[in-house]
PDB file of C-alpha atoms in Angstrom:
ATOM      1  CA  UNK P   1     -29.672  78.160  77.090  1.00  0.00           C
ATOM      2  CA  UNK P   2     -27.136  79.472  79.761  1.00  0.00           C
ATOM      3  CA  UNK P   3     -26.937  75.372  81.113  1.00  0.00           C
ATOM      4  CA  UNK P   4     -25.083  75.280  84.257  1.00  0.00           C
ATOM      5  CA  UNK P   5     -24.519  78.821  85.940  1.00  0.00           C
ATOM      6  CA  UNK P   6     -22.179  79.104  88.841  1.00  0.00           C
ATOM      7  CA  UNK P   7     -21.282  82.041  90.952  1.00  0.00           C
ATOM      8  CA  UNK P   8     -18.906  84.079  91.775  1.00  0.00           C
ATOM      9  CA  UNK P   9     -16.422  82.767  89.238  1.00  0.00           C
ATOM     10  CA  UNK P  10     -13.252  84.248  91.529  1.00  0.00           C
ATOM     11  CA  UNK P  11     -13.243  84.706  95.388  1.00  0.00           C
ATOM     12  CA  UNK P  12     -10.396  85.524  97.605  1.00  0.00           C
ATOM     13  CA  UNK P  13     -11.504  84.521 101.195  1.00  0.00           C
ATOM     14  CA  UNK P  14      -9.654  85.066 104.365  1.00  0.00           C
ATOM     15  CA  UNK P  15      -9.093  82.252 106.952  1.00  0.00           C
ATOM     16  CA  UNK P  16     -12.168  81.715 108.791  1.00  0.00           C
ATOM     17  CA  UNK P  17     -14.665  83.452 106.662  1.00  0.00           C
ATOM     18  CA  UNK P  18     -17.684  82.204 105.206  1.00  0.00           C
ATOM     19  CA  UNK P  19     -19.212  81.915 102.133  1.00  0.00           C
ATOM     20  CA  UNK P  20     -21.897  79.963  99.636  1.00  0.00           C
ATOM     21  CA  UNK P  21     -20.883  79.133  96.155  1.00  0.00           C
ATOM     22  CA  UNK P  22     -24.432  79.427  94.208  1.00  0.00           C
ATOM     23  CA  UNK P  23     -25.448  77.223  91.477  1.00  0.00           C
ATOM     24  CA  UNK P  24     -28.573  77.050  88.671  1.00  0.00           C
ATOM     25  CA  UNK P  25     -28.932  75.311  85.938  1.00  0.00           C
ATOM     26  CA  UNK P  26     -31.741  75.045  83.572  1.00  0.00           C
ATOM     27  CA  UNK P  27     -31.270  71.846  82.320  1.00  0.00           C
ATOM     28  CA  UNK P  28     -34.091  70.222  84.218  1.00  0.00           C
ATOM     29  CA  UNK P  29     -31.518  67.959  85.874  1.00  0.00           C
ATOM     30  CA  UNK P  30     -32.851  65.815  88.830  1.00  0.00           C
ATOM     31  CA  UNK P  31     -29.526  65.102  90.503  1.00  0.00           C
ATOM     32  CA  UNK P  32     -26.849  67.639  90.897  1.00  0.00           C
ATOM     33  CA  UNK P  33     -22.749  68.046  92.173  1.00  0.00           C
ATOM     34  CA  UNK P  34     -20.321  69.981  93.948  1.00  0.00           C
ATOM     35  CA  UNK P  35     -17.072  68.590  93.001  1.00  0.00           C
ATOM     36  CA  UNK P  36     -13.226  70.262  93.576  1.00  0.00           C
ATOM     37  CA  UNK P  37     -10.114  69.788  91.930  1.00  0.00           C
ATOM     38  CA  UNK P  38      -6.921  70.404  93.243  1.00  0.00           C
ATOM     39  CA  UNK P  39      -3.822  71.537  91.173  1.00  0.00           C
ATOM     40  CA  UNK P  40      -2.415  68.426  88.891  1.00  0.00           C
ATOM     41  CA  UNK P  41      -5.490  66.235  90.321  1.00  0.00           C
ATOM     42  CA  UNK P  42      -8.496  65.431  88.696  1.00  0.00           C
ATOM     43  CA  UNK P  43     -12.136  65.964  90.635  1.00  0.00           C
ATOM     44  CA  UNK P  44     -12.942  64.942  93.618  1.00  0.00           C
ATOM     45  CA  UNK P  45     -16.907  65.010  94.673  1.00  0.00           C
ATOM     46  CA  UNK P  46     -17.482  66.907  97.905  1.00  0.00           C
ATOM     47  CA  UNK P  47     -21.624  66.099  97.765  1.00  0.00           C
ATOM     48  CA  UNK P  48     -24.293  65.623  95.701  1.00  0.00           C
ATOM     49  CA  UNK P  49     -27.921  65.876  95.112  1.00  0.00           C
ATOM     50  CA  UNK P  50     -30.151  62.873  93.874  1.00  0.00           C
ATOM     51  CA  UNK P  51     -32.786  64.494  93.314  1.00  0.00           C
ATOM     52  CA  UNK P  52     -34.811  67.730  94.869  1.00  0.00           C
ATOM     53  CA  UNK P  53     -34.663  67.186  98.912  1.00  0.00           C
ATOM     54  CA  UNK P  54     -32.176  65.326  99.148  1.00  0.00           C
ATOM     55  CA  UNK P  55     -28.667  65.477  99.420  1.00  0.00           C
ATOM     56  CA  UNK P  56     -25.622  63.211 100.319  1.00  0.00           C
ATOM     57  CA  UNK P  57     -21.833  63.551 100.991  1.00  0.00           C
ATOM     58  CA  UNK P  58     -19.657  62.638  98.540  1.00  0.00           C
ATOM     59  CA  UNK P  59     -15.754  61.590  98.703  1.00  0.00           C
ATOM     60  CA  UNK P  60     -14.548  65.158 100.435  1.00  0.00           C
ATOM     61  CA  UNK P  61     -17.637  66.539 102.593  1.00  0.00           C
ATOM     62  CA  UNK P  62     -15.375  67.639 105.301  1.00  0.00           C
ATOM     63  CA  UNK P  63     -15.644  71.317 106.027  1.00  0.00           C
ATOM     64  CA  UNK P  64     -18.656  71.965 103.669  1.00  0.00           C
ATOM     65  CA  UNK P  65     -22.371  71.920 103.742  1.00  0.00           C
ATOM     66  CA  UNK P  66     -25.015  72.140 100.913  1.00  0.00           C
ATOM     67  CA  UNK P  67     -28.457  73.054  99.979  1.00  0.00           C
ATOM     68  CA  UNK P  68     -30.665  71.928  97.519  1.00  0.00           C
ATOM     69  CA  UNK P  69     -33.037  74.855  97.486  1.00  0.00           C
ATOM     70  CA  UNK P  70     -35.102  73.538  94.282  1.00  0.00           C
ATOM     71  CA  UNK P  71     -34.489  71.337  91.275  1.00  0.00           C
ATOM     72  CA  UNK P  72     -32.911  74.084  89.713  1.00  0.00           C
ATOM     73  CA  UNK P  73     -30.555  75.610  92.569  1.00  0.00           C
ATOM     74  CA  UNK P  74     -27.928  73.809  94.754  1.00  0.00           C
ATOM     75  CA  UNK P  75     -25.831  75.702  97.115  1.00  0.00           C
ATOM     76  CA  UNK P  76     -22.184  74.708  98.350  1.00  0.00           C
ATOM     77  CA  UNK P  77     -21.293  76.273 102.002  1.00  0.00           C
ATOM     78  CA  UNK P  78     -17.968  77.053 103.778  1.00  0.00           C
ATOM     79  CA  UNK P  79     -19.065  77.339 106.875  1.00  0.00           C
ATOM     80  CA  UNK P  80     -15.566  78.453 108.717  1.00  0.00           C
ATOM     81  CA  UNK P  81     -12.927  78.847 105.118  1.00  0.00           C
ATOM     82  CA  UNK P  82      -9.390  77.007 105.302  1.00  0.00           C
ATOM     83  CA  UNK P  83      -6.547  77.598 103.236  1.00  0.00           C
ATOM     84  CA  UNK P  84      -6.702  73.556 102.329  1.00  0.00           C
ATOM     85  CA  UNK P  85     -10.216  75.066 100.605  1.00  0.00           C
ATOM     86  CA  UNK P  86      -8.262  76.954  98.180  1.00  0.00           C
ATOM     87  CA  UNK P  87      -9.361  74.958  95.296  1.00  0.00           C
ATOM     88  CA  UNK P  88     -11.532  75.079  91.513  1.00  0.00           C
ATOM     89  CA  UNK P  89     -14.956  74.339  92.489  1.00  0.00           C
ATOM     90  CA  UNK P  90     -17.612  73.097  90.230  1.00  0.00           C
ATOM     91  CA  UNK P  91     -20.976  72.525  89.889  1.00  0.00           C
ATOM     92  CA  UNK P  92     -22.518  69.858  87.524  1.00  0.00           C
ATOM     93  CA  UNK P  93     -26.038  67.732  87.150  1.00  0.00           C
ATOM     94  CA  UNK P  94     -27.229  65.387  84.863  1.00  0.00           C
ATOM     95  CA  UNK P  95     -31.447  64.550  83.815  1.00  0.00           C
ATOM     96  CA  UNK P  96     -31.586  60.328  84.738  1.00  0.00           C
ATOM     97  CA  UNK P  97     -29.055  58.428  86.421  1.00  0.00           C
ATOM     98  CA  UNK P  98     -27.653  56.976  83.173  1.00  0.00           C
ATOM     99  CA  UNK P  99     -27.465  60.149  81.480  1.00  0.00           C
ATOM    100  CA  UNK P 100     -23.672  62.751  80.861  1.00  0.00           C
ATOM    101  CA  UNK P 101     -22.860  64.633  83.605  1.00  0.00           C
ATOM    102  CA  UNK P 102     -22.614  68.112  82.214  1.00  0.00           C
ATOM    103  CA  UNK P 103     -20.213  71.126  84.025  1.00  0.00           C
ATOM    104  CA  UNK P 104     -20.379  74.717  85.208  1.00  0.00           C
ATOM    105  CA  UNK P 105     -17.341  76.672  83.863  1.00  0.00           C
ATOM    106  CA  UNK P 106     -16.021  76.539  87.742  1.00  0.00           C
ATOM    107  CA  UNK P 107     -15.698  78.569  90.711  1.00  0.00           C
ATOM    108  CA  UNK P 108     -11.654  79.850  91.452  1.00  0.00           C
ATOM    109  CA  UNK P 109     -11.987  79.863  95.814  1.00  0.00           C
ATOM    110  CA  UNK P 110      -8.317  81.299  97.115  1.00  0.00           C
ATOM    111  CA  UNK P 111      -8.297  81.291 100.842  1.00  0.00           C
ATOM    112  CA  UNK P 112      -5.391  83.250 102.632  1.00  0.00           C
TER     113      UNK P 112
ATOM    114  CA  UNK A   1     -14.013  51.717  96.088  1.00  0.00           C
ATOM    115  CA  UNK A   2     -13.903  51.930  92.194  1.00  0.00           C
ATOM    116  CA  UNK A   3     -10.334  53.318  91.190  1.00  0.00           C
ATOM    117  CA  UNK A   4      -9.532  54.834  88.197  1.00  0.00           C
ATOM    118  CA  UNK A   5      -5.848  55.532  86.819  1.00  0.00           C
ATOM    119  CA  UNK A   6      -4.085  57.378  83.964  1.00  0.00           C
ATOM    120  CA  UNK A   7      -0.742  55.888  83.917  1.00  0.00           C
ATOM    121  CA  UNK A   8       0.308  58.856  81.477  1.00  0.00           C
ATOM    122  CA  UNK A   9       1.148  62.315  82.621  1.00  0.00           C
ATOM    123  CA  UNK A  10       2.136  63.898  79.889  1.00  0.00           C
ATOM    124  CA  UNK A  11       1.790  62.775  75.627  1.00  0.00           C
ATOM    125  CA  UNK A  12       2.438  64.654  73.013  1.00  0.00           C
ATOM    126  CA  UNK A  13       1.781  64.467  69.238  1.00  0.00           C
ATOM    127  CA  UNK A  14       2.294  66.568  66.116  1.00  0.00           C
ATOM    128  CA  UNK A  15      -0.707  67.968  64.223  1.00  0.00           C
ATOM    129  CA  UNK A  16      -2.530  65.770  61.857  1.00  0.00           C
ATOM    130  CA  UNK A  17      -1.155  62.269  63.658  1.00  0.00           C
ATOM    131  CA  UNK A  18      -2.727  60.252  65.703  1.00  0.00           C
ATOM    132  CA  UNK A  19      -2.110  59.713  69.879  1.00  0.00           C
ATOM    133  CA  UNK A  20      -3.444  57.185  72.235  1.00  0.00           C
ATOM    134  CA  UNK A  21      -4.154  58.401  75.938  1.00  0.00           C
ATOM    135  CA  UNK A  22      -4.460  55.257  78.512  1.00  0.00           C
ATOM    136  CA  UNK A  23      -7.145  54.385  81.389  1.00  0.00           C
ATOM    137  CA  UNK A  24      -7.839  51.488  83.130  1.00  0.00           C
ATOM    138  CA  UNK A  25     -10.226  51.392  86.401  1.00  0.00           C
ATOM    139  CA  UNK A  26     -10.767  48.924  89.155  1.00  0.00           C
ATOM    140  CA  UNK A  27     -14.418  48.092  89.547  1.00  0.00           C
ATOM    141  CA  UNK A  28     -16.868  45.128  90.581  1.00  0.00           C
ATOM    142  CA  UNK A  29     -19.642  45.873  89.415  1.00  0.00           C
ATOM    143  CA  UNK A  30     -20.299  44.967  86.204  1.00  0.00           C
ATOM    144  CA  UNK A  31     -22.383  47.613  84.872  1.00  0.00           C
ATOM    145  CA  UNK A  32     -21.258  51.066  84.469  1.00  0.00           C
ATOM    146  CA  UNK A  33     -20.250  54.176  82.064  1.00  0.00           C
ATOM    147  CA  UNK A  34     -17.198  55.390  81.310  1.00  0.00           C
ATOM    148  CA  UNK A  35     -16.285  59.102  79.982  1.00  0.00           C
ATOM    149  CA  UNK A  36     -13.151  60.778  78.823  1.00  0.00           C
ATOM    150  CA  UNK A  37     -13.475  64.991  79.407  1.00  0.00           C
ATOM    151  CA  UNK A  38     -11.317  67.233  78.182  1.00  0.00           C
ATOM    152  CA  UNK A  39     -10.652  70.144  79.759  1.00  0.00           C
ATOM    153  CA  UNK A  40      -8.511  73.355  77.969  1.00  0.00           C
ATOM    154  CA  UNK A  41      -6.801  76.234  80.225  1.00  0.00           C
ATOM    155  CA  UNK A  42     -10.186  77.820  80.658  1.00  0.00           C
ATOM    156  CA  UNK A  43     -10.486  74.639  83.252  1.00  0.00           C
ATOM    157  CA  UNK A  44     -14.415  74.229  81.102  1.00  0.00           C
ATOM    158  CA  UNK A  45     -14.807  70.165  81.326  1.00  0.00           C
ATOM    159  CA  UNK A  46     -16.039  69.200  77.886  1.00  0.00           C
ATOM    160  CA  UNK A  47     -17.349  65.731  77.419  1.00  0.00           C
ATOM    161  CA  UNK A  48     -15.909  63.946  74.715  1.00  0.00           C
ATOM    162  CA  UNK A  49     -17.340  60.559  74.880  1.00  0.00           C
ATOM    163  CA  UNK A  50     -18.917  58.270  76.515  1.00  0.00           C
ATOM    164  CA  UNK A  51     -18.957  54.727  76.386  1.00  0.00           C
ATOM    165  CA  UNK A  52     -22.049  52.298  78.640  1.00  0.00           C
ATOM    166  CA  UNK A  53     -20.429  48.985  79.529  1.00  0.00           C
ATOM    167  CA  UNK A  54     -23.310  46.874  78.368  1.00  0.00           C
ATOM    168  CA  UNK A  55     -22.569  47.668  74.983  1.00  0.00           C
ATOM    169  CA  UNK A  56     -19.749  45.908  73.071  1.00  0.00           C
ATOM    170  CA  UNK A  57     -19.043  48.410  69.974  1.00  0.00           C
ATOM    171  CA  UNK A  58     -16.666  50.727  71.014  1.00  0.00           C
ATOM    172  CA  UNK A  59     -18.215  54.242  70.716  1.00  0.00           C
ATOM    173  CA  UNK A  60     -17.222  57.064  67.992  1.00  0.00           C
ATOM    174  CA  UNK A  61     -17.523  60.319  67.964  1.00  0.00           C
ATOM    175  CA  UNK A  62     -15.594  62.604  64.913  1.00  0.00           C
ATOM    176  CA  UNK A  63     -12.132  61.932  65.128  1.00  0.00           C
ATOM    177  CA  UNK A  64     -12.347  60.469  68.520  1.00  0.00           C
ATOM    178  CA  UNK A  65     -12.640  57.104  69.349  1.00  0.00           C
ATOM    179  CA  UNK A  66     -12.434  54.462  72.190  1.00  0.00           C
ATOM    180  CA  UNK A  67     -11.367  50.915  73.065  1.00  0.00           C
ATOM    181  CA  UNK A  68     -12.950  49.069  75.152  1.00  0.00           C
ATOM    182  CA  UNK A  69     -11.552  46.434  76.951  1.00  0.00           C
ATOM    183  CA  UNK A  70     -14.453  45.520  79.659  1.00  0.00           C
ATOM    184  CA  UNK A  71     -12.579  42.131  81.132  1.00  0.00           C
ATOM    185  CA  UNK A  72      -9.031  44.230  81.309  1.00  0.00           C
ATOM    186  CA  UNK A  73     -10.777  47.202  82.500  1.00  0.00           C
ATOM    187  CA  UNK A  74      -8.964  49.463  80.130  1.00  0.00           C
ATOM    188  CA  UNK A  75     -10.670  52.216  78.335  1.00  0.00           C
ATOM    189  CA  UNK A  76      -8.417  53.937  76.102  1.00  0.00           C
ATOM    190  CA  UNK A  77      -8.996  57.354  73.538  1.00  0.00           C
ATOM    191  CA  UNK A  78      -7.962  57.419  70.295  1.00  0.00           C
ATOM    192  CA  UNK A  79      -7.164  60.956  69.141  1.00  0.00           C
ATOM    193  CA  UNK A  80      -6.759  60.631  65.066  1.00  0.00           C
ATOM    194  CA  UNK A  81      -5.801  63.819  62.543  1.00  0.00           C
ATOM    195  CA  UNK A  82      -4.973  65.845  66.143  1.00  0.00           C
ATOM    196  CA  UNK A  83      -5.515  69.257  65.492  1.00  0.00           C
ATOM    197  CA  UNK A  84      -3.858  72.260  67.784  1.00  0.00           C
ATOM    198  CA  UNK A  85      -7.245  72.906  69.734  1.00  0.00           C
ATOM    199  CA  UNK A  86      -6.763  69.293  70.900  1.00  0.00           C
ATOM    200  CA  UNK A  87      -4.032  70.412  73.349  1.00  0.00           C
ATOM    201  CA  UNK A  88      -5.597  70.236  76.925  1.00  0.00           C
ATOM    202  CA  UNK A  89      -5.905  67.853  79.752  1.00  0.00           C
ATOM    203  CA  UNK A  90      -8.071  65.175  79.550  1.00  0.00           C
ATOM    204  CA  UNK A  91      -9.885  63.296  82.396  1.00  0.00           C
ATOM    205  CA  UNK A  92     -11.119  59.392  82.495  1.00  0.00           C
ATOM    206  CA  UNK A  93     -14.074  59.281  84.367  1.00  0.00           C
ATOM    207  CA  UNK A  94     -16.045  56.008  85.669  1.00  0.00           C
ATOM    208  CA  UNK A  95     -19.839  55.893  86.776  1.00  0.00           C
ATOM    209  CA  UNK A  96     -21.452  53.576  88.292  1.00  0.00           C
ATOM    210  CA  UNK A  97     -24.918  52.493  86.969  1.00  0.00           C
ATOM    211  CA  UNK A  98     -27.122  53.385  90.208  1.00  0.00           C
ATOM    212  CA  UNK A  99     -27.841  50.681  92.350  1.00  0.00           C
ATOM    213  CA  UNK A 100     -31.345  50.457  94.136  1.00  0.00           C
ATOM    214  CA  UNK A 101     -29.947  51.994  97.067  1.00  0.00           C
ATOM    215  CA  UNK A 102     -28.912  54.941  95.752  1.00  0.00           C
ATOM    216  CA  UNK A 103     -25.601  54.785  96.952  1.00  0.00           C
ATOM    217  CA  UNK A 104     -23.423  54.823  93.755  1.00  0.00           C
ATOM    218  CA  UNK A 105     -26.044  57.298  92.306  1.00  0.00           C
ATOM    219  CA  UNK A 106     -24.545  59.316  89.780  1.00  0.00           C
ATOM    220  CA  UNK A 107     -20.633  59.641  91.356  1.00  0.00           C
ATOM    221  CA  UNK A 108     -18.514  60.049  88.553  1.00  0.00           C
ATOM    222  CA  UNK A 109     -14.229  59.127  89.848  1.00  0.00           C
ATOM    223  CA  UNK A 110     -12.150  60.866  87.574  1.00  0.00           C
ATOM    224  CA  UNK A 111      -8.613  59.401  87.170  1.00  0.00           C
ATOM    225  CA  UNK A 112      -5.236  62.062  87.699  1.00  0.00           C
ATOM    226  CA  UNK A 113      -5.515  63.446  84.204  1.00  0.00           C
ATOM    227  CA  UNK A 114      -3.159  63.567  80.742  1.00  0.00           C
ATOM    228  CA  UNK A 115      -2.066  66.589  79.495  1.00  0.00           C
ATOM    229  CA  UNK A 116      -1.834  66.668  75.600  1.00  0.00           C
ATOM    230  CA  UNK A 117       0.374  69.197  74.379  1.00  0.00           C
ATOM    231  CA  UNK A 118      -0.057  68.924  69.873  1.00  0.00           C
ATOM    232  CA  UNK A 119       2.889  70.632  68.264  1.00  0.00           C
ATOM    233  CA  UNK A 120       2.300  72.281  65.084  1.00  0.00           C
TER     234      UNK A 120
END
């Protein structure tokens, strides 16, 4: 039971690249996260996913955009990377709305 | 906007004592869930407990256990017989229960985080 898969683990971007941070879990969660955390801070949520179709931003949306391309898969885009991206991404979900949010093991984004 | 705060940066504690880490949130609704994660250098967030507002025993899990003070708004963890794999950050985290609307669904705000170093 791999739970919640993210990929890449490491990614060194340069300023103005792209990229999608990938992530499946197989949990059979309805909603599902994108948070970051910043060094010495704790996480901040960028968007999330209710439940299949939908998706809404979260406290930090700015700069990102996200797909929820099945219950199992939900995609996190930087469109146009920023150094202020540089950041530990992660990916999380959770089965009803009452129920533990569980984590990926994190995605390390550097952006020079 | 619900507010949660961990007044301590740093604690400390020697193996096989006991340590206290401190949260209180700002919040009007009145109910909720409230979580403390811990989360070792790896940076892996591991739940450690989990407490629903509605209920009035403070939850238990091993040697870790909670108080909860729902009219202060404090939510403290009790670390007892600490053991050296304890050392990590830990994160108080608030939920809201979802409102019809959908627009608290699910957010958990995480307060700035306690790092517990346990000296042998």
């Amino acid at each position: 039971n791999a739970g919640v898969t993210q990929t890449p683990k490491f990614q060194v971007l340069k300023t103005g690249q792209s990229m999608t941070l990938q992530c499946a879990q197989d949990m059979n969660h309805n909603s599902m996260y994108w948070y970051r955390q910043d060094p010495g801070m704790g996480l901040r949520l960028i968007y999330y996913s209710a439940s299949e179709g939908t998706t809404d931003k979260g406290e930090v949306p700015n700069g990102y955009n996200v797909s929820r391309l099945n219950k199992r898969e939900f995609s996190l885009r930087l469109e146009s990377a920023a150094p202020s991206q540089t950041s530990v991404y992660f990916c999380a979900g959770a089965n009803r709305p009452g129920n533990t949010i569980y984590f990926g093991e994190g995605s390390w984004l550097t952006v020079v | 906007a619900q507010t949660v705060t961990q007044s301590q940066p740093e604690m400390s504690v020697q193996e096989a004592e006991t340590v206290t880490l401190s949260c209180t949130y700002d919040t009007s609704e009145s109910d909720y869930y409230l979580f403390w994660y811990k989360q070792p250098p790896s940076r892996q967030m591991i739940l450690v407990i989990r407490q629903e507002a509605y209920k009035q025993q403070n939850a238990t899990e091993n040697r870790f256990s909670v108080n909860f003070q729902k009219a202060a708004k404090s939510f403290s963890l009790k670390i007892s017989d600490s053991q050296l794999g304890d050392a990590a950050m830990y994160f108080c985290a608030y939920r809201p229960f979802p409102n019809a609307g959908g627009t608290s669904y699910g957010k958990l705000t995480f307060g700035q985080g306690t790092i517990l170093t346990v000296h042998p």
